[in-house]
Structures are given as C-alpha cells and as structure tokens.
Tab-separated table of C-alpha atoms and ligand atoms in Angstrom:
chain	number	residue	atom	x	y	z
A	1	MET	CA	-0.050	-0.047	0.013
A	2	ILE	CA	1.127	3.504	-0.825
A	3	ARG	CA	1.423	6.165	1.878
A	4	LYS	CA	3.046	9.366	0.203
A	5	PRO	CA	1.975	9.719	-3.507
A	6	VAL	CA	2.590	12.550	-5.451
A	7	VAL	CA	0.213	13.604	-8.249
A	8	ILE	CA	1.363	15.553	-11.317
A	9	ALA	CA	-0.863	18.311	-13.199
A	10	GLY	CA	0.666	20.635	-15.728
A	11	ALA	CA	-1.936	21.504	-18.358
A	12	ARG	CA	-5.462	22.548	-18.539
A	13	PRO	CA	-6.932	19.008	-19.263
A	14	ASN	CA	-4.801	17.634	-16.174
A	15	PHE	CA	-6.882	19.677	-13.758
A	16	PRO	CA	-10.177	17.825	-14.076
A	17	LYS	CA	-8.379	14.588	-13.776
A	18	VAL	CA	-6.346	15.119	-10.752
A	19	ALA	CA	-9.094	16.797	-8.842
A	20	PRO	CA	-11.231	13.759	-8.113
A	21	VAL	CA	-8.170	11.725	-7.311
A	22	MET	CA	-6.999	14.400	-4.689
A	23	HIS	CA	-10.324	14.241	-3.098
A	24	ALA	CA	-10.403	10.439	-3.130
A	25	PHE	CA	-6.963	10.418	-1.412
A	26	GLU	CA	-8.145	12.758	1.121
A	27	ARG	CA	-11.257	10.818	1.812
A	28	CYS	CA	-9.075	7.718	2.603
A	29	GLY	CA	-6.617	9.609	4.748
A	30	ILE	CA	-3.721	9.139	2.269
A	31	ASP	CA	-1.358	12.219	2.580
A	32	ALA	CA	-1.106	12.871	-1.367
A	33	GLN	CA	0.921	15.880	-2.460
A	34	LEU	CA	0.305	17.786	-5.840
A	35	VAL	CA	3.178	19.019	-7.906
A	36	HIS	CA	2.117	21.599	-10.696
A	37	THR	CA	4.801	21.556	-13.575
A	38	GLY	CA	3.556	25.041	-14.887
A	39	GLN	CA	3.323	23.919	-18.485
A	40	HIS	CA	0.084	25.992	-18.566
A	41	TYR	CA	0.284	29.061	-16.717
A	42	ASP	CA	-2.301	31.770	-17.739
A	43	ALA	CA	-4.822	32.180	-15.095
A	44	ALA	CA	-7.620	31.104	-17.450
A	45	MET	CA	-5.627	27.981	-18.405
A	46	SER	CA	-4.679	27.115	-14.807
A	47	ALA	CA	-5.455	28.969	-11.732
A	48	SER	CA	-9.107	29.323	-12.391
A	49	PHE	CA	-9.441	25.442	-12.456
A	50	PHE	CA	-8.239	25.269	-8.761
A	51	ASP	CA	-11.075	27.402	-7.530
A	52	ALA	CA	-13.762	25.692	-9.822
A	53	LEU	CA	-12.572	22.307	-8.959
A	54	ASP	CA	-11.674	22.573	-5.270
A	55	ILE	CA	-8.206	21.379	-5.862
A	56	PRO	CA	-5.780	21.807	-3.118
A	57	GLU	CA	-2.660	24.076	-3.479
A	58	PRO	CA	0.125	22.360	-5.178
A	59	VAL	CA	3.253	21.976	-2.889
A	60	ALA	CA	5.398	23.128	-5.776
A	61	ASN	CA	4.999	24.844	-8.988
A	62	LEU	CA	7.956	23.972	-11.336
A	63	GLU	CA	7.339	26.948	-13.569
A	64	ILE	CA	8.329	25.338	-16.842
A	65	GLY	CA	6.255	27.391	-19.237
A	66	SER	CA	6.150	27.172	-22.951
A	67	GLY	CA	9.010	25.925	-25.207
A	68	SER	CA	9.663	23.406	-27.910
A	69	HIS	CA	8.908	19.545	-27.024
A	70	GLY	CA	12.530	19.012	-26.087
A	71	GLU	CA	12.703	22.154	-23.955
A	72	GLN	CA	9.433	21.668	-22.221
A	73	THR	CA	9.897	17.897	-21.547
A	74	ALA	CA	13.527	18.178	-20.619
A	75	GLY	CA	12.661	21.182	-18.335
A	76	VAL	CA	10.021	19.248	-16.459
A	77	MET	CA	12.237	16.358	-16.241
A	78	VAL	CA	15.185	18.128	-14.726
A	79	ALA	CA	13.150	20.093	-12.422
A	80	PHE	CA	10.840	17.297	-11.247
A	81	GLU	CA	14.075	15.078	-10.725
A	82	GLN	CA	15.370	17.884	-8.328
A	83	TRP	CA	12.181	17.963	-6.537
A	84	LEU	CA	11.989	14.266	-6.105
A	85	ASP	CA	15.362	14.190	-4.724
A	86	GLY	CA	14.273	16.490	-2.095
A	87	HIS	CA	11.277	14.289	-1.220
A	88	PRO	CA	12.457	10.816	-0.150
A	89	GLU	CA	9.152	10.114	1.524
A	90	VAL	CA	7.408	9.848	-2.022
A	91	ASP	CA	6.537	6.140	-2.721
A	92	ALA	CA	4.474	6.613	-5.717
A	93	VAL	CA	4.106	9.010	-8.877
A	94	LEU	CA	0.751	9.483	-10.399
A	95	VAL	CA	0.559	10.966	-13.881
A	96	VAL	CA	-2.714	11.648	-16.079
A	97	GLY	CA	-3.397	11.984	-19.597
A	98	ASP	CA	-0.963	12.542	-22.422
A	99	VAL	CA	0.705	15.980	-22.270
A	100	ASN	CA	4.446	16.575	-21.979
A	101	SER	CA	4.202	16.823	-18.315
A	102	THR	CA	2.790	13.422	-18.261
A	103	VAL	CA	5.596	11.703	-19.988
A	104	ALA	CA	8.504	13.759	-18.446
A	105	CYS	CA	7.341	12.935	-14.687
A	106	GLY	CA	6.780	9.360	-15.764
A	107	LEU	CA	10.350	8.962	-17.265
A	108	VAL	CA	11.620	10.584	-14.139
A	109	ALA	CA	9.688	8.350	-11.722
A	110	ALA	CA	10.625	5.131	-13.648
A	111	LYS	CA	14.385	5.992	-13.654
A	112	ALA	CA	14.255	6.767	-9.867
A	113	GLY	CA	12.577	3.472	-9.259
A	114	ILE	CA	9.536	5.008	-8.034
A	115	PRO	CA	6.251	2.926	-8.812
A	116	LEU	CA	4.329	4.908	-11.424
A	117	GLY	CA	0.515	5.167	-12.093
A	118	HIS	CA	-0.895	6.279	-15.261
A	119	ILE	CA	-4.473	7.554	-15.309
A	120	GLU	CA	-6.049	7.281	-18.595
A	121	ALA	CA	-3.858	4.671	-19.778
A	122	GLY	CA	-4.234	2.514	-23.043
A	123	LEU	CA	-5.856	5.267	-25.292
A	124	ARG	CA	-4.431	5.085	-28.870
A	125	SER	CA	-4.996	7.130	-31.980
A	126	PHE	CA	-2.553	5.097	-33.898
A	127	ASP	CA	-1.397	8.310	-35.111
A	128	ARG	CA	2.260	9.084	-34.311
A	129	THR	CA	2.289	12.656	-35.790
A	130	MET	CA	0.452	13.597	-32.672
A	131	PRO	CA	2.702	14.329	-29.982
A	132	GLU	CA	0.247	13.069	-27.454
A	133	GLU	CA	0.490	9.583	-29.104
A	134	ILE	CA	4.072	9.403	-28.497
A	135	ASN	CA	3.636	10.398	-24.836
A	136	ARG	CA	0.948	7.865	-24.247
A	137	VAL	CA	2.957	4.913	-25.670
A	138	VAL	CA	5.954	5.947	-23.664
A	139	VAL	CA	4.289	6.484	-20.343
A	140	ASP	CA	2.361	3.197	-20.786
A	141	SER	CA	5.348	1.173	-21.341
A	142	LEU	CA	6.746	2.548	-17.970
A	143	ALA	CA	3.915	2.510	-15.473
A	144	THR	CA	3.403	0.007	-12.687
A	145	TRP	CA	-0.336	0.554	-12.630
A	146	LEU	CA	-2.106	1.364	-15.812
A	147	PHE	CA	-5.656	2.829	-15.131
A	148	THR	CA	-7.995	2.435	-18.217
A	149	PRO	CA	-11.262	4.324	-18.883
A	150	SER	CA	-12.692	1.777	-21.074
A	151	GLU	CA	-12.338	-1.731	-22.617
A	152	ASP	CA	-10.716	-0.407	-25.815
A	153	GLY	CA	-7.731	0.773	-23.526
A	154	ASP	CA	-7.566	-2.783	-22.145
A	155	VAL	CA	-7.475	-4.214	-25.603
A	156	ASN	CA	-4.902	-1.681	-26.833
A	157	LEU	CA	-2.597	-2.611	-23.875
A	158	SER	CA	-3.124	-6.335	-24.398
A	159	ALA	CA	-1.951	-5.864	-28.095
A	160	GLU	CA	1.242	-4.238	-26.934
A	161	GLY	CA	2.095	-7.246	-24.868
A	162	VAL	CA	1.118	-5.422	-21.465
A	163	GLU	CA	0.483	-8.140	-18.650
A	164	PRO	CA	-3.131	-7.990	-17.545
A	165	SER	CA	-1.881	-7.763	-13.849
A	166	ARG	CA	-0.726	-4.210	-14.545
A	167	VAL	CA	-4.093	-3.031	-16.099
A	168	PHE	CA	-7.051	-1.857	-13.949
A	169	ARG	CA	-10.247	-0.751	-15.911
A	170	VAL	CA	-11.622	2.127	-13.350
A	171	GLY	CA	-13.609	4.419	-15.556
A	172	ASN	CA	-13.211	7.983	-16.508
A	173	VAL	CA	-11.891	10.554	-13.957
A	174	MET	CA	-13.031	13.412	-16.231
A	175	VAL	CA	-16.463	12.325	-15.863
A	176	ASP	CA	-16.162	12.304	-12.003
A	177	SER	CA	-15.311	15.876	-12.142
A	178	LEU	CA	-18.098	16.560	-14.713
A	179	PHE	CA	-20.789	15.020	-12.414
A	180	ARG	CA	-19.497	16.732	-9.219
A	181	ALA	CA	-19.355	20.107	-10.952
A	182	LEU	CA	-22.680	20.132	-13.030
A	183	PRO	CA	-24.979	21.235	-10.433
A	184	ALA	CA	-22.675	24.495	-9.787
A	185	ALA	CA	-22.114	24.800	-13.459
A	186	LYS	CA	-25.814	25.121	-14.264
A	187	GLN	CA	-26.189	28.046	-11.961
A	188	ARG	CA	-23.591	30.113	-14.044
A	189	PRO	CA	-24.895	33.282	-15.627
A	190	VAL	CA	-22.623	32.852	-18.676
A	191	LEU	CA	-25.209	32.363	-21.384
A	192	ASP	CA	-26.707	35.812	-20.413
A	193	GLU	CA	-23.365	37.245	-20.264
A	194	PHE	CA	-22.539	36.172	-23.883
A	195	GLY	CA	-26.128	36.726	-25.092
A	196	LEU	CA	-26.645	33.155	-25.789
A	197	THR	CA	-29.981	30.926	-25.221
A	198	GLU	CA	-30.163	27.452	-23.910
A	199	GLY	CA	-29.856	25.019	-27.017
A	200	GLY	CA	-29.545	28.128	-29.294
A	201	PHE	CA	-25.885	28.008	-30.285
A	202	GLY	CA	-23.015	25.776	-31.110
A	203	LEU	CA	-19.759	25.656	-29.109
A	204	VAL	CA	-16.208	25.439	-30.849
A	205	THR	CA	-12.966	24.532	-29.310
A	206	LEU	CA	-9.741	24.177	-31.794
A	207	HIS	CA	-6.193	23.719	-30.617
A	208	ARG	CA	-4.518	20.522	-32.212
A	209	PRO	CA	-1.291	21.632	-33.948
A	210	ALA	CA	-2.395	19.433	-36.997
A	211	LEU	CA	-5.276	21.907	-37.452
A	212	VAL	CA	-4.280	25.336	-36.063
A	213	ASP	CA	-0.587	25.152	-36.792
A	214	ASP	CA	-1.307	24.870	-40.606
A	215	PRO	CA	-2.406	28.319	-41.658
A	216	MET	CA	-4.295	27.056	-44.914
A	217	ARG	CA	-6.239	24.260	-43.095
A	218	LEU	CA	-6.991	26.892	-40.219
A	219	ALA	CA	-8.297	29.354	-42.774
A	220	ASP	CA	-10.508	26.744	-44.451
A	221	MET	CA	-11.828	25.754	-41.038
A	222	LEU	CA	-12.791	29.368	-40.282
A	223	ALA	CA	-14.475	29.533	-43.519
A	224	THR	CA	-16.372	26.458	-42.828
A	225	LEU	CA	-17.356	27.849	-39.210
A	226	CYS	CA	-18.700	31.081	-41.191
A	227	ASP	CA	-21.074	28.972	-43.076
A	228	VAL	CA	-22.113	26.997	-40.018
A	229	ALA	CA	-22.807	30.323	-38.200
A	230	GLU	CA	-25.512	30.954	-40.875
A	231	ARG	CA	-27.438	28.112	-39.393
A	232	ILE	CA	-26.629	28.581	-35.686
A	233	PRO	CA	-24.700	31.397	-33.646
A	234	LEU	CA	-21.312	29.897	-32.474
A	235	ALA	CA	-19.415	30.578	-29.338
A	236	PHE	CA	-15.703	29.891	-29.675
A	237	PRO	CA	-13.550	30.084	-26.492
A	238	VAL	CA	-10.023	30.371	-28.065
A	239	HIS	CA	-7.130	28.454	-26.879
A	240	PRO	CA	-3.864	30.572	-26.599
A	241	ARG	CA	-2.118	28.226	-29.396
A	242	THR	CA	-5.094	29.151	-31.566
A	243	ARG	CA	-5.155	32.732	-30.494
A	244	ASN	CA	-1.536	33.070	-31.580
A	245	MET	CA	-2.264	31.563	-34.949
A	246	LEU	CA	-5.392	33.628	-35.678
A	247	GLU	CA	-3.480	36.819	-34.885
A	248	GLN	CA	-0.812	35.798	-37.378
A	249	LEU	CA	-3.510	35.125	-39.942
A	250	GLY	CA	-5.112	38.301	-39.224
A	251	VAL	CA	-8.562	37.196	-40.136
A	252	SER	CA	-11.816	39.344	-39.435
A	253	LEU	CA	-14.975	37.787	-38.374
A	254	ASP	CA	-16.956	40.930	-38.558
A	255	GLY	CA	-20.614	40.345	-39.604
A	256	VAL	CA	-20.430	36.623	-38.697
A	257	ASP	CA	-22.264	35.373	-35.838
A	258	ILE	CA	-19.345	33.879	-33.991
A	259	THR	CA	-18.383	35.146	-30.800
A	260	LEU	CA	-14.724	34.716	-29.686
A	261	LEU	CA	-14.227	34.311	-26.117
A	262	ASP	CA	-11.263	33.867	-23.818
A	263	PRO	CA	-10.516	30.309	-22.602
A	264	GLN	CA	-13.533	29.818	-20.118
A	265	GLN	CA	-13.041	28.726	-16.570
A	266	TYR	CA	-14.231	25.179	-16.048
A	267	LEU	CA	-17.846	25.796	-14.609
A	268	ASP	CA	-18.514	28.427	-17.300
A	269	PHE	CA	-17.162	26.112	-19.953
A	270	LEU	CA	-19.440	23.077	-18.751
A	271	ARG	CA	-22.552	25.296	-18.754
A	272	LEU	CA	-21.769	26.109	-22.332
A	273	GLU	CA	-21.035	22.698	-23.258
A	274	ALA	CA	-24.273	21.335	-21.532
A	275	SER	CA	-26.308	24.080	-23.191
A	276	ALA	CA	-24.984	23.974	-26.784
A	277	ALA	CA	-27.107	22.404	-29.441
A	278	VAL	CA	-23.907	21.218	-30.992
A	279	VAL	CA	-20.054	21.015	-30.137
A	280	ILE	CA	-17.388	21.228	-32.917
A	281	THR	CA	-13.944	20.342	-31.268
A	282	ASP	CA	-10.707	18.732	-31.736
A	283	SER	CA	-10.356	18.505	-27.809
A	284	GLY	CA	-9.967	14.857	-26.296
A	285	GLY	CA	-11.602	15.815	-22.843
A	286	VAL	CA	-14.540	17.413	-24.691
A	287	GLN	CA	-15.425	14.308	-26.721
A	288	GLU	CA	-15.827	12.578	-23.430
A	289	GLU	CA	-17.873	15.325	-21.573
A	290	THR	CA	-20.215	15.611	-24.373
A	291	THR	CA	-20.895	11.784	-24.619
A	292	ALA	CA	-21.551	12.024	-20.977
A	293	LEU	CA	-23.855	14.975	-21.352
A	294	GLY	CA	-25.573	13.602	-24.353
A	295	VAL	CA	-24.739	16.520	-26.313
A	296	PRO	CA	-23.758	15.988	-30.134
A	297	CYS	CA	-20.181	16.338	-30.858
A	298	LEU	CA	-18.355	16.760	-34.262
A	299	THR	CA	-14.768	16.069	-33.899
A	300	VAL	CA	-12.670	17.847	-36.410
A	301	ARG	CA	-9.913	15.188	-36.790
A	302	GLU	CA	-9.268	12.210	-38.996
A	303	ASN	CA	-8.765	9.837	-35.915
A	304	THR	CA	-9.732	9.674	-32.223
A	305	GLU	CA	-7.928	7.778	-29.294
A	306	ARG	CA	-11.442	7.717	-27.574
A	307	PRO	CA	-13.594	5.473	-30.086
A	308	ILE	CA	-16.063	4.637	-27.175
A	309	THR	CA	-17.321	8.197	-27.594
A	310	ILE	CA	-18.330	7.190	-31.245
A	311	THR	CA	-19.670	3.592	-30.407
A	312	LEU	CA	-21.567	4.297	-27.250
A	313	GLY	CA	-21.651	8.220	-27.203
A	314	THR	CA	-22.654	11.242	-29.374
A	315	ASN	CA	-19.232	11.849	-31.156
A	316	VAL	CA	-18.906	11.721	-34.883
A	317	LEU	CA	-15.593	12.105	-36.619
A	318	VAL	CA	-16.007	14.677	-39.409
A	319	GLY	CA	-12.410	15.458	-40.403
A	320	PHE	CA	-11.753	18.839	-42.020
A	321	ASP	CA	-13.971	18.782	-45.204
A	322	HIS	CA	-16.431	21.795	-45.459
A	323	ASP	CA	-19.249	19.797	-46.698
A	324	ARG	CA	-19.037	16.901	-44.416
A	325	ILE	CA	-18.990	19.375	-41.608
A	326	VAL	CA	-21.852	21.416	-42.595
A	327	ALA	CA	-23.980	18.179	-43.268
A	328	ALA	CA	-23.001	16.987	-39.971
A	329	VAL	CA	-24.053	20.092	-38.390
A	330	ASP	CA	-27.454	19.937	-39.957
A	331	ASP	CA	-27.825	16.294	-38.720
A	332	ALA	CA	-26.848	17.313	-35.288
A	333	LEU	CA	-29.247	20.053	-35.057
A	334	GLY	CA	-32.083	17.612	-35.629
A	335	GLN	CA	-30.861	15.088	-33.138
A	336	ALA	CA	-32.347	14.424	-29.637
A	337	ARG	CA	-30.062	14.539	-26.642
A	338	THR	CA	-29.259	11.146	-25.078
A	339	PRO	CA	-26.791	10.950	-22.323
A	340	ALA	CA	-24.603	7.801	-22.986
A	341	ALA	CA	-24.411	4.962	-20.525
A	342	VAL	CA	-20.694	4.140	-20.750
A	343	PRO	CA	-19.867	1.254	-18.332
A	344	LEU	CA	-17.890	2.803	-15.313
A	345	TRP	CA	-18.373	6.470	-16.476
A	346	ASP	CA	-20.147	6.898	-13.308
A	347	GLY	CA	-18.489	9.538	-11.144
A	348	ARG	CA	-16.537	6.712	-9.060
A	349	ALA	CA	-13.330	6.181	-11.194
A	350	ALA	CA	-10.956	8.031	-8.683
A	351	GLU	CA	-12.437	5.996	-5.715
A	352	ARG	CA	-11.485	2.854	-7.586
A	353	ILE	CA	-8.087	4.037	-8.434
A	354	VAL	CA	-7.377	4.857	-4.747
A	355	GLN	CA	-8.778	1.504	-3.751
A	356	VAL	CA	-6.347	-0.252	-6.078
A	357	LEU	CA	-3.357	1.862	-4.813
A	358	SER	CA	-4.444	0.921	-1.229
A	359	GLY	CA	-3.837	-2.732	-2.009
A	360	PRO	CA	-0.502	-4.592	-2.908
A	361	LEU	CA	1.555	-3.618	-5.918
A	362	PRO	CA	0.353	-5.448	-8.942
A	363	SER	CA	3.300	-7.491	-10.033
A	364	ALA	CA	6.751	-7.857	-8.744
A	365	ARG	CA	8.254	-7.887	-12.163
A	366	PHE	CA	7.183	-4.558	-12.936
A	367	VAL	CA	8.023	-2.724	-9.461
A	368	PRO	CA	11.140	-1.006	-10.053
A	369	PRO	CA	14.045	-1.810	-7.591
A	370	SER	CA	13.465	0.379	-4.377
A	371	LEU	CA	16.840	2.222	-4.807
A	372	ASP	CA	17.104	2.833	-1.007
A	373	ARG	CA	13.797	4.333	-0.717
B	1	UD1	C1	-0.914	21.006	-24.759
B	1	UD1	C2	-1.030	19.557	-24.795
B	1	UD1	C3	-2.172	18.991	-25.560
B	1	UD1	C4	-3.359	19.320	-24.801
B	1	UD1	C5	-3.427	20.744	-24.650
B	1	UD1	C6	-4.580	21.310	-23.820
B	1	UD1	C7	1.492	18.577	-25.155
B	1	UD1	C8	2.384	18.203	-26.114
B	1	UD1	N1	0.336	19.263	-25.683
B	1	UD1	O1	-0.907	21.750	-25.922
B	1	UD1	O2	-1.966	17.481	-25.620
B	1	UD1	O3	-4.590	19.003	-25.558
B	1	UD1	O4	-2.291	21.450	-23.997
B	1	UD1	O5	-4.876	22.593	-23.755
B	1	UD1	O6	1.664	18.568	-23.950
B	1	UD1	N2	0.121	29.265	-24.070
B	1	UD1	C9	-0.129	30.404	-23.418
B	1	UD1	N3	-0.479	30.461	-22.122
B	1	UD1	C10	-0.602	29.270	-21.243
B	1	UD1	C11	-0.166	27.991	-22.032
B	1	UD1	C12	0.092	28.135	-23.357
B	1	UD1	O7	-0.092	31.469	-23.893
B	1	UD1	O8	-0.942	29.265	-20.261
B	1	UD1	C13	0.557	29.468	-25.465
B	1	UD1	C14	2.184	29.588	-25.522
B	1	UD1	O9	2.220	30.384	-26.806
B	1	UD1	C15	2.537	28.043	-26.009
B	1	UD1	C16	1.117	27.471	-26.710
B	1	UD1	O10	0.203	28.105	-26.136
B	1	UD1	O11	3.624	28.143	-26.943
B	1	UD1	C17	1.155	26.020	-26.686
B	1	UD1	O12	1.221	25.678	-25.304
B	1	UD1	P1	1.683	24.200	-25.026
B	1	UD1	O13	1.595	23.687	-23.630
B	1	UD1	O14	3.205	23.866	-25.613
B	1	UD1	O15	0.789	23.278	-25.892
B	1	UD1	P2	-0.690	23.037	-26.057
B	1	UD1	O16	-0.902	23.425	-27.481
B	1	UD1	O17	-1.374	23.948	-24.869
B	2	UDP	N1	-12.110	23.482	-20.883
B	2	UDP	C1	-12.377	24.611	-20.098
B	2	UDP	N2	-12.428	25.917	-20.714
B	2	UDP	C2	-12.163	25.880	-22.177
B	2	UDP	C3	-11.978	24.905	-22.824
B	2	UDP	C4	-12.035	23.712	-22.230
B	2	UDP	O1	-12.659	24.441	-18.949
B	2	UDP	O2	-12.320	27.200	-22.656
B	2	UDP	C5	-12.128	22.164	-20.357
B	2	UDP	C6	-12.878	21.159	-20.791
B	2	UDP	O3	-14.211	21.217	-20.167
B	2	UDP	C7	-12.226	19.722	-20.489
B	2	UDP	C8	-10.728	20.275	-20.647
B	2	UDP	O4	-10.727	21.802	-20.585
B	2	UDP	O5	-12.465	19.415	-18.960
B	2	UDP	C9	-10.228	19.945	-21.980
B	2	UDP	O6	-9.127	20.377	-22.110
B	2	UDP	P1	-8.322	20.736	-23.644
B	2	UDP	O7	-9.509	20.723	-24.527
B	2	UDP	O8	-7.735	21.930	-23.524
B	2	UDP	O9	-7.359	19.467	-23.742
B	2	UDP	P2	-7.571	18.010	-24.229
B	2	UDP	O10	-8.719	17.331	-23.543
B	2	UDP	O11	-7.737	18.022	-25.722
B	2	UDP	O12	-6.167	17.444	-24.024
C-alpha cells in the first residue's frame, strides 16, 4: 500500500483529472501531494481550475512554461527530478493524460525506481504525428499501474503485450469531475453574459497543432465555421495556441455570428457545453464530456483515441472537409439529446483508483527496484 504519493498536473486537461483523485486520497486519509509543472500558466488555463474544482494548493510549481517539445519535456524532467531528490518520502508518482508533463514525470519516476501510475492509460489514436500519442505509448510502457477508462484501452495494452496484472479498468476521472461540478455549472450566468440561449448556439474549441498550426487548414476551417454560423450562432473560446495563430492569419469575423471568447473557466465552460445544440471540437476531453452529457459532438480530426465516444456516445468524426462538417451540423441540429451510459463512467473512477493503490503492488516484475527508498 502506498502512503505518500505525488500527483502531477501541468496543463488544462490535467486539472479535471487530478481533482477527483486528490479528493479520493483525502477521503481515505492518504497524504497525497500535488506538483504543478507550470506547463500551462495563464490564469484562465490553470489557476481558475483550482477554485472551480476545489483542488488543493500544489506543494510546488516547477514553472516550466512554454517551449519546444524538447525544451518543455526536458525542463520538466530536470525540475521534477530535483524536486523528487528533496522528497525521499514519495513512494508513488501518479500522472494523468498525455501531455508533455505526463511523459516527463513518468520518465523521471521510472528511472528513480518509484512506482508509477498512469491514469487514462491505453488510449491510442494510432497516429504518431500527434505528440500526445508518443507520450501515451512511452508512459504506458513505464507504468506499474495502468488505469484505463474503457475496454478499448485494455485491448490496446494487451495488443502491446502488457501483462493484464498491471491493467485496472476504473472508468473516467474526467467524468467524475463533470458529475460533481454540473449542479454548480448550471447556476452560472454565462449564457446571459454572452447573449446566448439554452440550446440556441454551437460551441467550438480548436487547438490541435495538426489543425491550428497549418495556416491553410485553419483558414479553411474558419470559412467552414462562417457557413455553420449562418445556421446557428457559434461561441468559440479560443485556446492560446489558436489565438496566436489567428493573430498571425489576421482574419476578421466582422458580420459573422461567431463570438470569440477567452478560454473559459471550468464551470462556465461546462455550462456552455451542456447548453449547446452542437459542439465542434478537436479536444480529447470535450469528446468525453459531450458523450456523458448527451450533447452532439463533431470532432474535426481524422482519428480519435476515444472510440467509445463514437460507438456508445454522441461523437462523430468529421475530419476537415467543409461539406462533411456542414452536413454533420445539419444532422446534429435535428438530433435528440441522449446521455450515453458508458460502463464505469459513473463518477466513481477516482475512488476505484485509490482502492487499487491501497492494495498490494500489482506484479513484482514491474515494480522498479526500491533504490534505497
Ligand atoms: C497542450 C498539450 C495537448 C493538450 C493541450 C490542452 C502537449 C504536447 N500538448 O497543448 O495535448 O491537448 O495542452 O490545452 O503537452 N500558451 C499560453 N498560455 C498558457 C499556455 C500556453 O499563452 O498558459 C501558449 C504558448 O504560446 C505556447 C502555446 O500556447 O507556446 C502552446 O502551449 P503548449 O503547452 O506547448 O501546448 P498546447 O497546445 O497547450
Ligand atoms: N475547458 C475549459 N474551458 C475552455 C475549454 C476547455 O474549462 O475554454 C475544459 C473542458 O471542459 C475539459 C478540458 O478543458 O475538461 C479539456 O481540455 P483541452 O481541450 O484543453 O485538452 P484536451 O482534452 O484536448 O487534451
């Protein structure tokens, strides 16, 4: 059983994933510490989530900030290794998701001989042009405990030769946070604030490099969104990566019914998501949240590492093609809302994770040597 775990968070999608885990540790009397790598640092991308999700203060912020993949990953590794050296009491490292902070801290833990848990293990897009796919494969190969959200994760890990004794299907921590926050989110006055009505708008989020770092593709997508906005007004909270690219493109949306917004704090974003007639996104977490909410989701990508949101949920992969996206919006606008019943997406994933971590280590072969710890 572990007694002094450290939980890592660095970027926006990490915060809704670590919140329920920290709460579950607290309920069980396990003294978990939170370390923030500082990969995301704007208040709207980080601090606002601590209030909204009631996340305890991190014991350290490594303040890594932005940079190339090498700079960011290496920066987190150096800083986290130094932090761990000063904390010999740590007996497990828990990482979530697939961002650079996840793989960096996973590598450090594995090399320090500290058991590593990966929450959201086993997801695969089978697209190695995505930096996240590389991060997922590497961290899953290192982890002692692999906590999967759905059966497809178990199947992917098994196909890679991972021993079943390391794999624990626990459900989806993102959905834990969603269910906990929804009552408070529904009280938020954000629709009035932006002149939107319940069910009367579409919500857009875009931030994948494959789309927003390609100026032609981004310009085409904006043209598509302008046509969608003739059918239904759009609200578009803009990720900082996308904001930078839009500034470079110098596009004008004058006269178009698209409201560009700053990144929204978690409760406000959930209110927008739950109230939208359709969501158009390339986000990973948003595919899952819309499935749990029953809101039609069009994913502007060619693949997804979350196929269960298609087979059981509301998600449709629409790629980047104008006609396909516009036709899918027309279909979605006529669609009834049905929240999907995905097995184990029930708000109790974090509880199951802490239950596993309270038991014996899974397999001696995959527990790294203790290295005097
Ligand atoms: C990162 C993750 C991605 C995740 C996304 C969630 C990696 C490789 N990518 O992508 O998987 O889906 O977060 O949002 O880890 N910036 C700011 N303020 C901030 C943070 C970033 O202005 O607080 C700007 C900087 O110009 C930075 C750029 O956004 O260079 C990209 O940030 P970065 O963390 O490198 O990647 P994301 O695109 O956010
Ligand atoms: N989110 C938010 N405000 C926004 C956009 C997204 O609170 O303006 C939340 C969203 O509800 C989800 C998470 O951020 O919980 C998803 O993060 P993101 O899309 O940045 O990353 P990904 O999931 O694609 O890695």
